[in-house]
Coordinates of C-alpha atoms in Angstrom, one line a residue:
M1 CA 181.4 66.1 90.8
M2 CA 178.8 67.5 93.2
K3 CA 178.1 70.3 90.8
N4 CA 177.5 67.9 87.9
W5 CA 175.0 65.9 90.0
K6 CA 173.1 69.1 90.9
R7 CA 172.9 70.0 87.2
I8 CA 171.7 66.6 86.3
F9 CA 169.1 66.7 89.1
L10 CA 167.8 70.1 88.0
L11 CA 167.6 69.0 84.3
V12 CA 165.6 65.9 85.3
L13 CA 163.3 68.0 87.4
V14 CA 162.7 70.5 84.7
L15 CA 162.0 67.8 82.1
S16 CA 159.6 66.1 84.6
L17 CA 157.6 69.4 85.1
V18 CA 157.4 69.9 81.3
I19 CA 156.1 66.4 80.7
M20 CA 153.5 66.8 83.5
M21 CA 152.3 70.1 82.2
S22 CA 152.0 68.7 78.7
I23 CA 149.9 65.7 79.9
G24 CA 147.7 68.0 82.0
C25 CA 146.9 70.2 79.0
Q26 CA 145.7 67.3 76.8
K27 CA 142.0 66.7 76.4
P28 CA 141.0 63.4 77.9
V29 CA 139.8 60.8 75.4
V30 CA 136.1 60.1 75.7
E31 CA 134.9 57.1 73.7
D32 CA 131.6 58.8 72.6
D33 CA 133.1 62.2 71.8
P34 CA 132.3 62.9 68.1
E35 CA 135.6 64.9 67.8
N36 CA 137.5 61.6 68.3
D37 CA 135.6 60.0 65.4
P38 CA 136.8 61.6 62.2
G39 CA 134.2 59.6 60.2
K40 CA 131.2 60.8 62.2
V41 CA 129.0 63.4 60.4
E42 CA 126.9 65.7 62.5
E43 CA 123.2 65.6 61.6
P44 CA 121.8 68.9 60.2
E45 CA 119.6 70.9 62.4
K46 CA 115.9 70.1 61.9
I47 CA 113.5 72.7 60.5
V48 CA 110.6 73.5 62.9
V49 CA 107.7 75.7 61.7
T50 CA 104.2 76.5 62.9
D51 CA 101.6 76.9 60.2
V52 CA 98.7 79.3 60.2
T53 CA 96.4 76.8 62.0
G54 CA 98.9 76.4 64.8
R55 CA 100.2 73.0 63.7
E56 CA 103.9 72.5 64.5
L57 CA 105.7 70.7 61.7
T58 CA 109.2 69.3 61.7
F59 CA 111.3 68.7 58.6
D60 CA 114.6 66.8 58.5
Q61 CA 115.7 68.9 55.6
P62 CA 114.3 71.7 53.3
A63 CA 111.4 70.7 51.0
T64 CA 112.5 70.3 47.4
K65 CA 109.3 69.3 45.4
V66 CA 106.1 71.3 46.0
V67 CA 102.5 71.0 44.8
G68 CA 99.3 72.8 45.4
T69 CA 96.0 73.8 43.8
H70 CA 95.5 77.3 45.2
N71 CA 97.4 79.8 43.1
P72 CA 97.9 82.6 45.8
S73 CA 99.4 80.0 48.2
L74 CA 101.5 78.3 45.6
N75 CA 102.7 81.6 44.2
A76 CA 104.9 82.2 47.3
V77 CA 106.8 79.1 46.3
V78 CA 107.2 80.3 42.7
V79 CA 108.5 83.7 44.1
L80 CA 110.9 82.1 46.5
G81 CA 112.3 79.8 43.9
G82 CA 112.6 82.5 41.3
G83 CA 110.4 80.4 39.0
D84 CA 110.3 76.6 38.7
K85 CA 113.0 75.6 41.3
Y86 CA 110.5 73.8 43.5
I87 CA 107.2 73.4 41.6
V88 CA 106.4 69.8 40.4
G89 CA 102.6 70.0 40.3
F90 CA 100.0 72.8 39.8
G91 CA 96.3 73.5 40.2
N92 CA 94.4 75.8 37.8
K93 CA 97.1 76.4 35.2
E94 CA 95.2 79.2 33.5
M95 CA 95.7 81.4 36.6
S96 CA 98.8 83.6 36.1
R97 CA 99.6 81.7 32.9
H98 CA 101.3 84.6 31.2
L99 CA 103.7 85.0 34.1
Y100 CA 104.4 81.4 34.7
E101 CA 105.0 80.6 31.0
S102 CA 107.8 83.2 31.2
V103 CA 109.4 82.1 34.5
I104 CA 108.7 78.3 34.7
N105 CA 110.4 76.1 32.2
D106 CA 108.0 73.8 30.4
F107 CA 105.0 75.2 32.3
D108 CA 102.6 73.3 30.0
G109 CA 104.5 70.1 30.9
L110 CA 103.8 70.4 34.6
P111 CA 101.1 68.0 35.8
Q112 CA 97.8 69.6 36.8
I113 CA 97.0 67.9 40.1
G114 CA 93.5 69.3 40.3
K115 CA 91.6 72.6 40.9
G116 CA 90.6 74.2 44.1
K117 CA 89.4 71.5 46.6
N118 CA 89.5 68.7 44.0
I119 CA 92.8 66.8 44.0
N120 CA 93.9 63.9 41.9
L121 CA 95.9 62.0 44.5
E122 CA 97.3 59.6 41.9
T123 CA 98.8 62.5 40.0
V124 CA 100.1 64.0 43.2
A125 CA 101.9 60.8 44.1
S126 CA 103.4 60.5 40.6
T127 CA 105.1 63.9 41.0
G128 CA 107.3 62.7 43.9
A129 CA 106.3 65.8 45.9
N130 CA 107.3 66.1 49.5
L131 CA 105.3 69.3 50.3
A132 CA 101.8 70.6 49.5
V133 CA 101.0 74.2 50.2
I134 CA 97.4 74.8 51.2
P135 CA 95.2 77.8 52.2
E136 CA 93.2 77.7 55.4
R137 CA 89.9 77.3 53.5
F138 CA 91.3 74.0 52.1
K139 CA 92.8 72.8 55.3
D140 CA 90.9 69.5 55.1
Q141 CA 93.3 68.7 52.2
V142 CA 96.1 68.1 54.7
E143 CA 94.9 64.5 55.4
E144 CA 94.4 63.8 51.7
Y145 CA 97.9 64.8 50.8
E146 CA 99.4 63.0 53.8
G147 CA 97.5 59.9 52.7
V148 CA 99.9 59.7 49.7
G149 CA 103.0 60.6 51.8
V150 CA 103.1 64.3 51.1
T151 CA 103.4 66.7 54.0
G152 CA 100.7 69.4 53.9
I153 CA 101.3 72.9 55.3
V154 CA 98.6 75.5 55.7
A155 CA 100.4 78.7 54.8
L156 CA 97.6 81.3 54.0
P157 CA 94.9 82.2 56.5
N158 CA 91.3 83.1 55.7
V159 CA 91.6 86.6 56.9
E160 CA 93.9 88.2 54.4
S161 CA 96.2 91.2 54.9
F162 CA 99.7 92.5 54.0
D163 CA 100.9 90.8 57.2
T164 CA 99.6 87.4 56.2
V165 CA 101.3 87.7 52.8
K166 CA 104.6 88.4 54.6
N167 CA 104.1 85.6 57.1
T168 CA 103.4 83.1 54.3
M169 CA 106.7 84.2 52.7
K170 CA 108.5 83.7 56.0
I171 CA 107.0 80.3 56.8
L172 CA 107.7 78.9 53.3
G173 CA 111.1 80.6 53.2
K174 CA 112.0 78.6 56.3
V175 CA 110.6 75.3 54.9
L176 CA 112.4 75.7 51.6
G177 CA 115.7 76.9 53.1
E178 CA 115.1 80.3 51.5
D179 CA 115.1 82.5 54.7
A180 CA 117.4 85.2 53.3
R181 CA 115.5 85.5 50.1
A182 CA 112.2 85.7 51.9
A183 CA 113.6 88.5 54.1
N184 CA 114.7 90.5 51.0
I185 CA 111.3 90.2 49.4
V186 CA 109.5 91.1 52.6
E187 CA 111.7 94.2 52.9
F188 CA 110.9 95.2 49.4
F189 CA 107.2 94.6 50.0
D190 CA 107.2 96.8 53.2
Q191 CA 109.0 99.6 51.4
K192 CA 106.5 99.7 48.5
I193 CA 103.5 99.8 50.8
A194 CA 105.1 102.5 52.9
D195 CA 105.8 104.5 49.7
A196 CA 102.2 104.2 48.6
K197 CA 100.9 105.3 51.9
E198 CA 103.1 108.3 52.0
I199 CA 102.1 109.3 48.4
S200 CA 98.3 108.8 49.1
S201 CA 98.5 110.8 52.3
K202 CA 99.0 113.9 50.2
A203 CA 95.6 113.5 48.5
T204 CA 92.8 115.9 49.5
E205 CA 89.9 113.4 49.2
K206 CA 89.2 109.7 49.8
Q207 CA 87.1 108.0 47.1
K208 CA 84.8 105.0 47.8
V209 CA 86.0 102.0 45.9
L210 CA 84.1 98.9 45.1
F211 CA 86.2 95.9 44.2
L212 CA 84.2 93.2 42.4
G213 CA 84.8 89.4 42.2
G214 CA 85.8 87.6 39.0
S215 CA 82.8 85.3 38.6
S216 CA 80.0 87.9 39.0
P217 CA 79.6 91.6 39.3
L218 CA 77.3 90.9 42.2
S219 CA 80.2 89.5 44.3
V220 CA 82.4 92.0 46.3
A221 CA 85.5 92.0 48.4
P222 CA 84.6 92.4 52.1
S223 CA 86.7 93.9 54.8
A224 CA 88.4 90.5 55.6
M225 CA 90.0 90.4 52.1
I226 CA 93.3 91.9 51.1
Q227 CA 91.6 94.2 48.6
T228 CA 90.4 96.3 51.5
E229 CA 93.9 96.9 52.8
L230 CA 95.1 97.5 49.2
I231 CA 92.4 100.2 48.7
E232 CA 93.2 101.9 52.0
A233 CA 97.0 101.9 51.3
A234 CA 96.2 103.8 48.1
G235 CA 94.2 106.4 49.9
G236 CA 90.7 105.1 49.2
I237 CA 87.8 103.6 51.3
N238 CA 86.2 100.2 50.7
A239 CA 82.6 101.0 49.7
V240 CA 81.4 97.6 51.1
E241 CA 79.7 97.8 54.4
G242 CA 78.0 95.3 56.7
I243 CA 79.3 92.2 54.9
D244 CA 80.9 89.7 57.3
A245 CA 82.6 87.1 55.1
K246 CA 86.1 85.6 55.2
G247 CA 88.4 83.9 52.7
D248 CA 86.4 84.7 49.5
F249 CA 84.3 87.3 47.7
A250 CA 80.8 87.7 49.1
D251 CA 77.6 87.6 47.0
V252 CA 75.4 90.6 47.3
N253 CA 72.5 92.2 45.4
I254 CA 72.3 95.3 43.2
E255 CA 70.3 97.2 45.8
E256 CA 73.2 96.9 48.2
I257 CA 75.6 98.2 45.6
I258 CA 73.4 101.1 44.8
G259 CA 73.2 101.9 48.5
W260 CA 77.0 102.0 48.8
N261 CA 77.1 104.2 45.7
P262 CA 80.9 103.8 45.0
D263 CA 82.9 106.5 43.3
V264 CA 85.2 104.0 41.6
I265 CA 84.7 100.4 40.6
W266 CA 87.5 97.9 40.0
L267 CA 87.0 94.5 38.5
P268 CA 89.9 91.9 38.3
A269 CA 91.7 91.0 35.1
Y270 CA 90.3 87.5 35.4
A271 CA 86.6 88.6 35.5
D272 CA 84.1 86.8 33.4
Y273 CA 82.4 90.1 32.4
T274 CA 83.6 93.4 31.1
V275 CA 83.8 97.1 32.0
D276 CA 81.4 97.9 29.1
E277 CA 78.9 95.4 30.2
L278 CA 78.7 97.2 33.6
I279 CA 78.6 100.7 32.2
N280 CA 75.8 99.8 29.8
D281 CA 73.7 97.8 32.3
P282 CA 70.6 99.9 33.2
A283 CA 70.4 98.4 36.7
W284 CA 73.7 100.1 37.5
A285 CA 73.0 103.5 35.9
S286 CA 72.4 105.4 39.1
I287 CA 75.8 104.6 40.6
N288 CA 78.3 107.5 40.6
A289 CA 81.1 105.3 39.3
I290 CA 78.9 104.3 36.3
K291 CA 77.8 107.8 35.6
N292 CA 81.4 109.0 35.6
K293 CA 82.7 105.9 33.8
A294 CA 85.1 105.4 36.6
V295 CA 85.1 101.6 36.1
Y296 CA 88.5 99.9 35.5
N297 CA 90.1 96.5 35.0
F298 CA 92.5 95.9 37.9
P299 CA 95.8 94.6 36.5
S300 CA 97.6 92.7 35.5
I301 CA 97.1 90.3 32.6
L302 CA 100.5 89.0 33.5
E303 CA 99.4 87.8 37.0
P304 CA 96.7 89.1 39.4
W305 CA 97.9 92.0 41.5
D306 CA 94.9 91.9 43.8
Q307 CA 95.5 88.5 45.4
P308 CA 97.3 87.8 48.7
T309 CA 100.7 87.3 47.0
A310 CA 103.9 89.3 47.0
A311 CA 102.8 91.0 43.8
V312 CA 100.0 92.8 45.7
A313 CA 102.6 95.4 46.3
L314 CA 102.3 96.3 42.6
G315 CA 98.5 96.3 43.0
V316 CA 98.9 99.0 45.6
S317 CA 101.2 100.9 43.3
W318 CA 98.6 100.7 40.5
A319 CA 95.8 101.6 42.8
T320 CA 97.7 104.7 43.9
H321 CA 98.2 105.6 40.3
S322 CA 94.5 105.0 39.5
L323 CA 93.2 107.1 42.3
H324 CA 95.9 109.8 42.3
P325 CA 97.6 109.9 38.8
E326 CA 98.9 113.4 39.6
L327 CA 100.8 112.0 42.5
H328 CA 101.9 108.6 41.1
S329 CA 102.5 108.4 37.4
L330 CA 102.5 105.5 35.0
D331 CA 106.3 105.8 34.8
D332 CA 106.4 105.5 38.6
L333 CA 104.3 102.4 38.4
K334 CA 106.5 100.9 35.7
K335 CA 109.6 101.5 37.9
D336 CA 108.0 99.7 40.8
A337 CA 107.1 96.7 38.5
D338 CA 110.7 96.6 37.1
D339 CA 112.2 96.6 40.6
F340 CA 109.9 93.8 41.8
Y341 CA 110.3 91.5 38.8
N342 CA 114.0 92.1 38.7
L343 CA 114.3 91.1 42.3
V344 CA 112.1 88.0 42.1
Y345 CA 112.8 86.7 38.6
G346 CA 115.7 88.6 37.2
K347 CA 113.7 90.1 34.3
T348 CA 111.2 92.8 33.5
F349 CA 108.0 93.1 31.4
T350 CA 106.7 95.8 29.1
L351 CA 103.6 97.8 29.8
E352 CA 101.9 95.9 27.0
E353 CA 102.8 92.6 28.6
M354 CA 101.3 93.7 31.9
G355 CA 98.2 95.0 30.2
L356 CA 98.9 98.6 31.2
K357 CA 98.9 100.2 27.8

């Protein structure tokens, strides 16, 4: 009988220990613990970005409907969206029309909200936009957009460079929830610039290049514009000297251009004048580029490759071909363009469509 009592006692003792250990391992119930409320949904992490003017902006969720009037700024949204994913209102619809008609469904049907600094706020409000993308030179537009309930973000600074293009992609990539896509495009951009610099480093001479503005042949790209970095990456030198201007082409006189005496002249595809008009203008006759007929339209008719957008990587590729055709062929340029447009829009364009043949 004594043995049975000992066994019973030991069994009770073991069971008691097991129960105590089980209770000790359980997580205490806390009334406010979200894990104890199966119906509670955690709020998504807020998006916090700093724009190029130093303003910190907070978004509860990625932006989905975007407007803007400045093509180089808005182009980053088109690129990140692979076309029309985010665009609900445009500025000057003639800029890059050939490209946008190909990658934006019903481009003609998109409302034109204004041009440059002039905005039709009633049209903006009608789009349902929740984000406006603005360059620094239009930064006063922030208040105008916010007056109709649209958050304005200044994404492109006045001083242009390859780094500012990449930073614009990163800022807007974060705001749109396209961080990974932005990183892929930036990586491609870096690689193409590095390729061009390596190719042009093999050249034996550096030519002086004058890059003219679209509205007048007496407007030039100064050092603060991305055209300067583009020229240098292709192994050339910006012929412009002593012009301190930011954010736009600078007006000069023919005497200054004669003094710079460029070896090569490039005018943009969107210029209001022609190569022949320059070559046949007696006032320009003493300039080396005119004498040698080294005056060219900078591509492309598809979209400008000289603006502070991701496509400036193709501008560098063309510039390298233009200055050093023996080192970078037209076939090399076509491959770069195919790689870029495949990455961004999942399609390619012919040489004729890009105005290269």
